[in-house]
């Protein structure tokens, strides 16, 4: 099964599985197709974080995260758009190469980028109907995007019935297909990317691209209701997701609680708040000592669980981070599983296109802060605090759930809600994804640090949450602001069920295969 937020990307991954490719190979094909079909959330100018696991108990995380430029501008505050927000290189393409190398070593992979990028190249060349999500975010940024050089000519077209084409991206993908992933960082394409970024005013140079490398790391782990949850290590916020689940695991099970009720939602919200109190310590471990032992310490999680008041809301203690992401999940016929998130950070990233390559660059540098002493302060060659945290849950050492979501600050919140519904309540993926969702903090349309909740939770739930001290505001049902998540569930027999978010343009596609 393959699940992505765009049907064409799911189809690209499914074709690889149908011809005998493994989960990594299918994920690369889907990732490339999604970089074309979801240009507002992800692309070649962004990053990718991978989680991989199989039935033997083997698991690994691949961190395709770009580092900051060696020569940094004197910009305070760091802009959220424009050339001075393009402070970090892009790791997605290198992560394709790293994942395929790992696949050949571990899962008998044999396919190369020349085959796996074919669907993405065809989509970029021939075009496709613009998705509802792309139209939404194009319209949402109508007042801003006129100031983004080259953007209008490349992306603000195709809203009619005619296909949306990206010839520059097609040419860049061909270069990678022919020259390999490092063509993006050290080849002729890299030269053109670096020149285009420099001409636009970015501090990134060819040496910064050449220094970009995917890191291989062991995942973080947390027990929850008999399963073992895997999450990526710092600089991602994977520890925050695990801390939320560790707090919930020390509270009474939600198995018999209506998941649309205030009783259910309040407990998850309060566990989120307790975990977020520690999140500010997460940063690049190459530059700072991240206190993971303290954050995930059982006694500390127990104390946080004890601090959850069933009748009273804790004030939301966090400064908001926005961001958008796209999730890809794959399980192949041998149970080998991939959870992948890729992103440009904000919708449309920096708004800066790298010369004539068609590549829209991320603004992940805006995730740094400008404090002189903070763990996430901007420094040359450093990776920023990272919101992407795809996950896999193991049952008796084998993948049981593959999951991830769009949404920056909303990612741990949505994942906690999904996991409680999937594991405690026993909902199937489609039901868990369609159920009403909350989001703590600010959104583009509501600057209050309120508890945003989709209206389908019902008036009684809204009133009950307000009585407990929550400042609640309503989101429309299936709101684009509530994130786009995907889930694949694997039962004890190895059969899979899955779905992608009804808030997205995607789907899960399953194949009948021999194991």
CSV table of C-alpha atoms in Angstrom, one decimal, residues 177-397:
chain,number,residue,atom,x,y,z
A,177,UNK,CA,17.9,10.9,-13.1
A,178,UNK,CA,21.0,10.8,-15.4
A,179,UNK,CA,23.7,12.0,-13.0
A,180,UNK,CA,22.4,10.6,-9.7
A,181,UNK,CA,21.4,12.5,-6.5
A,182,UNK,CA,24.8,14.2,-6.1
A,183,UNK,CA,24.2,16.0,-9.4
A,184,UNK,CA,22.0,18.3,-7.4
A,185,UNK,CA,24.9,19.2,-5.1
A,186,UNK,CA,28.1,18.8,-7.1
A,187,UNK,CA,27.2,18.6,-10.8
A,188,UNK,CA,26.3,21.1,-13.5
A,189,UNK,CA,22.8,21.3,-12.1
A,190,UNK,CA,24.3,22.3,-8.7
A,191,UNK,CA,26.2,25.1,-10.4
A,192,UNK,CA,23.0,26.5,-11.9
A,193,UNK,CA,21.2,26.2,-8.6
A,194,UNK,CA,23.9,28.0,-6.7
A,195,UNK,CA,24.2,30.7,-9.4
A,196,UNK,CA,20.4,31.2,-9.4
A,197,UNK,CA,20.2,31.5,-5.6
A,198,UNK,CA,23.2,33.9,-5.4
A,199,UNK,CA,21.7,36.1,-8.1
A,200,UNK,CA,18.4,36.2,-6.2
A,201,UNK,CA,20.3,37.4,-3.0
A,202,UNK,CA,20.5,34.2,-1.1
A,203,UNK,CA,23.6,33.6,1.1
A,204,UNK,CA,23.8,29.9,-0.1
A,205,UNK,CA,26.8,29.1,-2.3
A,206,UNK,CA,28.0,26.0,-4.3
A,207,UNK,CA,30.1,24.9,-1.3
A,208,UNK,CA,27.0,24.8,0.9
A,209,UNK,CA,25.2,22.5,-1.6
A,210,UNK,CA,28.3,20.2,-1.8
A,211,UNK,CA,28.4,20.0,2.0
A,212,UNK,CA,24.8,18.7,2.3
A,213,UNK,CA,24.6,15.1,3.5
A,214,UNK,CA,21.8,12.9,4.8
A,215,UNK,CA,22.4,11.6,8.3
A,216,UNK,CA,21.6,8.0,9.3
A,217,UNK,CA,20.5,7.7,13.0
A,218,UNK,CA,18.7,5.3,15.3
A,219,UNK,CA,15.1,6.3,16.0
A,220,UNK,CA,13.8,7.4,19.4
A,221,UNK,CA,11.4,4.9,21.1
A,222,UNK,CA,8.5,5.0,23.5
A,223,UNK,CA,6.1,2.2,24.7
A,224,UNK,CA,2.4,2.9,24.3
A,225,UNK,CA,-0.4,0.5,25.2
A,226,UNK,CA,1.7,-2.5,24.2
A,227,UNK,CA,3.1,-1.0,21.0
A,228,UNK,CA,6.5,0.6,20.5
A,229,UNK,CA,6.4,4.0,18.8
A,230,UNK,CA,9.4,5.2,16.7
A,231,UNK,CA,10.2,8.8,16.0
A,232,UNK,CA,13.2,10.7,14.5
A,233,UNK,CA,15.8,12.2,16.8
A,234,UNK,CA,16.8,15.9,17.1
A,235,UNK,CA,16.9,18.3,15.5
A,236,UNK,CA,13.3,17.1,14.8
A,237,UNK,CA,10.5,17.3,17.3
A,238,UNK,CA,10.1,13.5,17.4
A,239,UNK,CA,10.8,13.6,21.1
A,240,UNK,CA,7.8,15.8,21.7
A,241,UNK,CA,5.4,13.4,20.0
A,242,UNK,CA,6.8,10.6,22.1
A,243,UNK,CA,6.6,12.6,25.3
A,244,UNK,CA,2.9,13.3,24.6
A,245,UNK,CA,2.2,9.6,24.1
A,246,UNK,CA,4.3,8.8,27.2
A,247,UNK,CA,2.2,11.1,29.2
A,248,UNK,CA,-1.1,9.6,27.8
A,249,UNK,CA,0.2,6.1,28.5
A,250,UNK,CA,0.4,7.1,32.2
A,251,UNK,CA,-3.2,8.3,32.3
A,252,UNK,CA,-6.3,6.1,32.2
A,253,UNK,CA,-6.9,4.4,28.8
A,254,UNK,CA,-9.2,6.4,26.5
A,255,UNK,CA,-10.6,3.1,25.1
A,256,UNK,CA,-14.1,3.6,26.4
A,257,UNK,CA,-14.3,7.4,25.9
A,258,UNK,CA,-16.1,9.0,22.9
A,259,UNK,CA,-13.3,10.5,20.8
A,260,UNK,CA,-15.5,13.5,19.9
A,261,UNK,CA,-16.2,14.3,23.5
A,262,UNK,CA,-14.6,16.9,25.7
A,263,UNK,CA,-13.4,14.1,28.1
A,264,UNK,CA,-11.3,12.6,25.3
A,265,UNK,CA,-10.1,15.8,23.6
A,266,UNK,CA,-9.3,17.6,26.9
A,267,UNK,CA,-6.9,14.9,28.0
A,268,UNK,CA,-5.0,14.8,24.7
A,269,UNK,CA,-4.8,18.6,24.6
A,270,UNK,CA,-3.5,18.8,28.2
A,271,UNK,CA,-0.9,16.1,27.4
A,272,UNK,CA,0.2,18.1,24.4
A,273,UNK,CA,0.7,21.2,26.6
A,274,UNK,CA,2.8,19.3,29.2
A,275,UNK,CA,5.1,18.0,26.5
A,276,UNK,CA,5.4,21.3,24.7
A,277,UNK,CA,6.8,22.9,27.9
A,278,UNK,CA,10.1,21.0,27.2
A,279,UNK,CA,10.2,21.5,23.4
A,280,UNK,CA,12.3,24.6,23.4
A,281,UNK,CA,15.4,22.5,24.3
A,282,UNK,CA,15.4,20.7,20.9
A,283,UNK,CA,18.0,21.9,18.5
A,284,UNK,CA,20.9,20.5,16.3
A,285,UNK,CA,22.7,18.0,18.6
A,286,UNK,CA,26.0,18.8,16.8
A,287,UNK,CA,25.8,22.2,18.3
A,288,UNK,CA,24.0,21.8,21.7
A,289,UNK,CA,23.4,19.1,24.3
A,290,UNK,CA,19.7,18.1,23.8
A,291,UNK,CA,18.4,16.7,27.1
A,292,UNK,CA,16.5,13.7,25.7
A,293,UNK,CA,17.1,11.6,28.8
A,294,UNK,CA,15.3,14.3,30.8
A,295,UNK,CA,12.5,14.9,28.3
A,296,UNK,CA,11.7,11.2,28.0
A,297,UNK,CA,12.5,10.2,31.6
A,298,UNK,CA,9.7,7.9,32.9
A,299,UNK,CA,9.5,9.8,36.2
A,300,UNK,CA,9.3,13.1,34.5
A,301,UNK,CA,6.5,11.9,32.2
A,302,UNK,CA,4.7,10.5,35.2
A,303,UNK,CA,4.9,13.9,36.9
A,304,UNK,CA,3.6,15.5,33.8
A,305,UNK,CA,0.7,13.0,33.7
A,306,UNK,CA,-0.1,13.8,37.3
A,307,UNK,CA,-0.2,17.5,36.5
A,308,UNK,CA,-3.0,17.0,33.9
A,309,UNK,CA,-6.2,18.3,35.5
A,310,UNK,CA,-9.2,16.5,34.2
A,311,UNK,CA,-11.4,19.5,34.9
A,312,UNK,CA,-9.1,22.5,34.1
A,313,UNK,CA,-7.1,23.7,31.1
A,314,UNK,CA,-3.5,24.8,31.4
A,315,UNK,CA,-2.8,28.0,29.6
A,316,UNK,CA,-1.1,27.4,26.2
A,317,UNK,CA,2.6,28.2,26.9
A,318,UNK,CA,4.1,28.1,23.5
A,319,UNK,CA,5.2,30.6,20.8
A,320,UNK,CA,3.7,29.3,17.6
A,321,UNK,CA,5.7,27.9,14.6
A,322,UNK,CA,3.9,27.6,11.3
A,323,UNK,CA,4.8,25.3,8.4
A,324,UNK,CA,3.5,22.8,5.8
A,325,UNK,CA,4.5,19.3,4.9
A,326,UNK,CA,3.5,16.3,2.8
A,327,UNK,CA,3.4,12.7,4.1
A,328,UNK,CA,4.2,9.5,2.2
A,329,UNK,CA,3.6,6.1,3.7
A,330,UNK,CA,4.5,2.8,2.1
A,331,UNK,CA,4.3,-0.9,3.1
A,332,UNK,CA,5.5,-3.5,0.6
A,333,UNK,CA,4.6,-7.1,0.2
A,334,UNK,CA,7.2,-8.2,2.7
A,335,UNK,CA,6.1,-5.8,5.4
A,336,UNK,CA,9.0,-3.4,4.9
A,337,UNK,CA,7.7,0.0,5.8
A,338,UNK,CA,8.6,3.7,5.1
A,339,UNK,CA,7.2,6.8,6.7
A,340,UNK,CA,8.4,9.9,4.9
A,341,UNK,CA,7.7,13.6,5.4
A,342,UNK,CA,9.0,16.2,2.9
A,343,UNK,CA,8.6,20.0,3.1
A,344,UNK,CA,9.4,23.5,2.0
A,345,UNK,CA,8.6,24.7,5.6
A,346,UNK,CA,5.9,27.4,4.9
A,347,UNK,CA,3.5,26.9,2.0
A,348,UNK,CA,5.4,28.0,-1.1
A,349,UNK,CA,8.6,28.1,1.0
A,350,UNK,CA,10.7,31.2,0.5
A,351,UNK,CA,9.0,32.2,-2.7
A,352,UNK,CA,12.4,32.2,-4.3
A,353,UNK,CA,13.0,30.2,-7.5
A,354,UNK,CA,16.6,29.1,-8.1
A,355,UNK,CA,17.4,30.7,-11.5
A,356,UNK,CA,16.2,28.8,-14.5
A,357,UNK,CA,15.9,25.4,-12.7
A,358,UNK,CA,12.2,25.8,-11.8
A,359,UNK,CA,13.2,24.8,-8.2
A,360,UNK,CA,11.3,26.7,-5.5
A,361,UNK,CA,13.6,26.9,-2.4
A,362,UNK,CA,12.5,26.3,1.2
A,363,UNK,CA,12.6,29.0,3.9
A,364,UNK,CA,13.6,26.6,6.7
A,365,UNK,CA,16.2,29.1,7.8
A,366,UNK,CA,13.3,31.1,9.3
A,367,UNK,CA,13.0,28.3,11.9
A,368,UNK,CA,16.2,29.5,13.6
A,369,UNK,CA,16.1,32.2,16.2
A,370,UNK,CA,18.4,35.2,16.6
A,371,UNK,CA,19.0,34.9,20.3
A,372,UNK,CA,22.7,35.0,21.3
A,373,UNK,CA,22.5,32.0,23.6
A,374,UNK,CA,19.4,29.9,22.7
A,375,UNK,CA,20.0,26.3,21.6
A,376,UNK,CA,18.3,27.0,18.2
A,377,UNK,CA,20.3,30.2,17.5
A,378,UNK,CA,21.5,30.6,14.0
A,379,UNK,CA,25.1,29.5,13.4
A,380,UNK,CA,27.0,28.5,10.2
A,381,UNK,CA,26.6,24.9,9.1
A,382,UNK,CA,23.8,24.2,11.6
A,383,UNK,CA,20.5,22.4,11.1
A,384,UNK,CA,17.5,24.3,12.5
A,385,UNK,CA,14.9,22.9,14.9
A,386,UNK,CA,12.8,20.7,12.8
A,387,UNK,CA,9.0,20.0,12.9
A,388,UNK,CA,9.0,17.0,10.6
A,389,UNK,CA,8.5,13.7,12.6
A,390,UNK,CA,7.0,10.7,10.7
A,391,UNK,CA,6.4,7.6,12.7
A,392,UNK,CA,6.1,3.9,12.7
A,393,UNK,CA,4.5,1.8,15.5
A,394,UNK,CA,5.8,-1.7,16.1
A,395,UNK,CA,3.9,-4.7,17.4
A,396,UNK,CA,6.1,-7.5,18.6
A,397,UNK,CA,9.0,-5.8,16.6
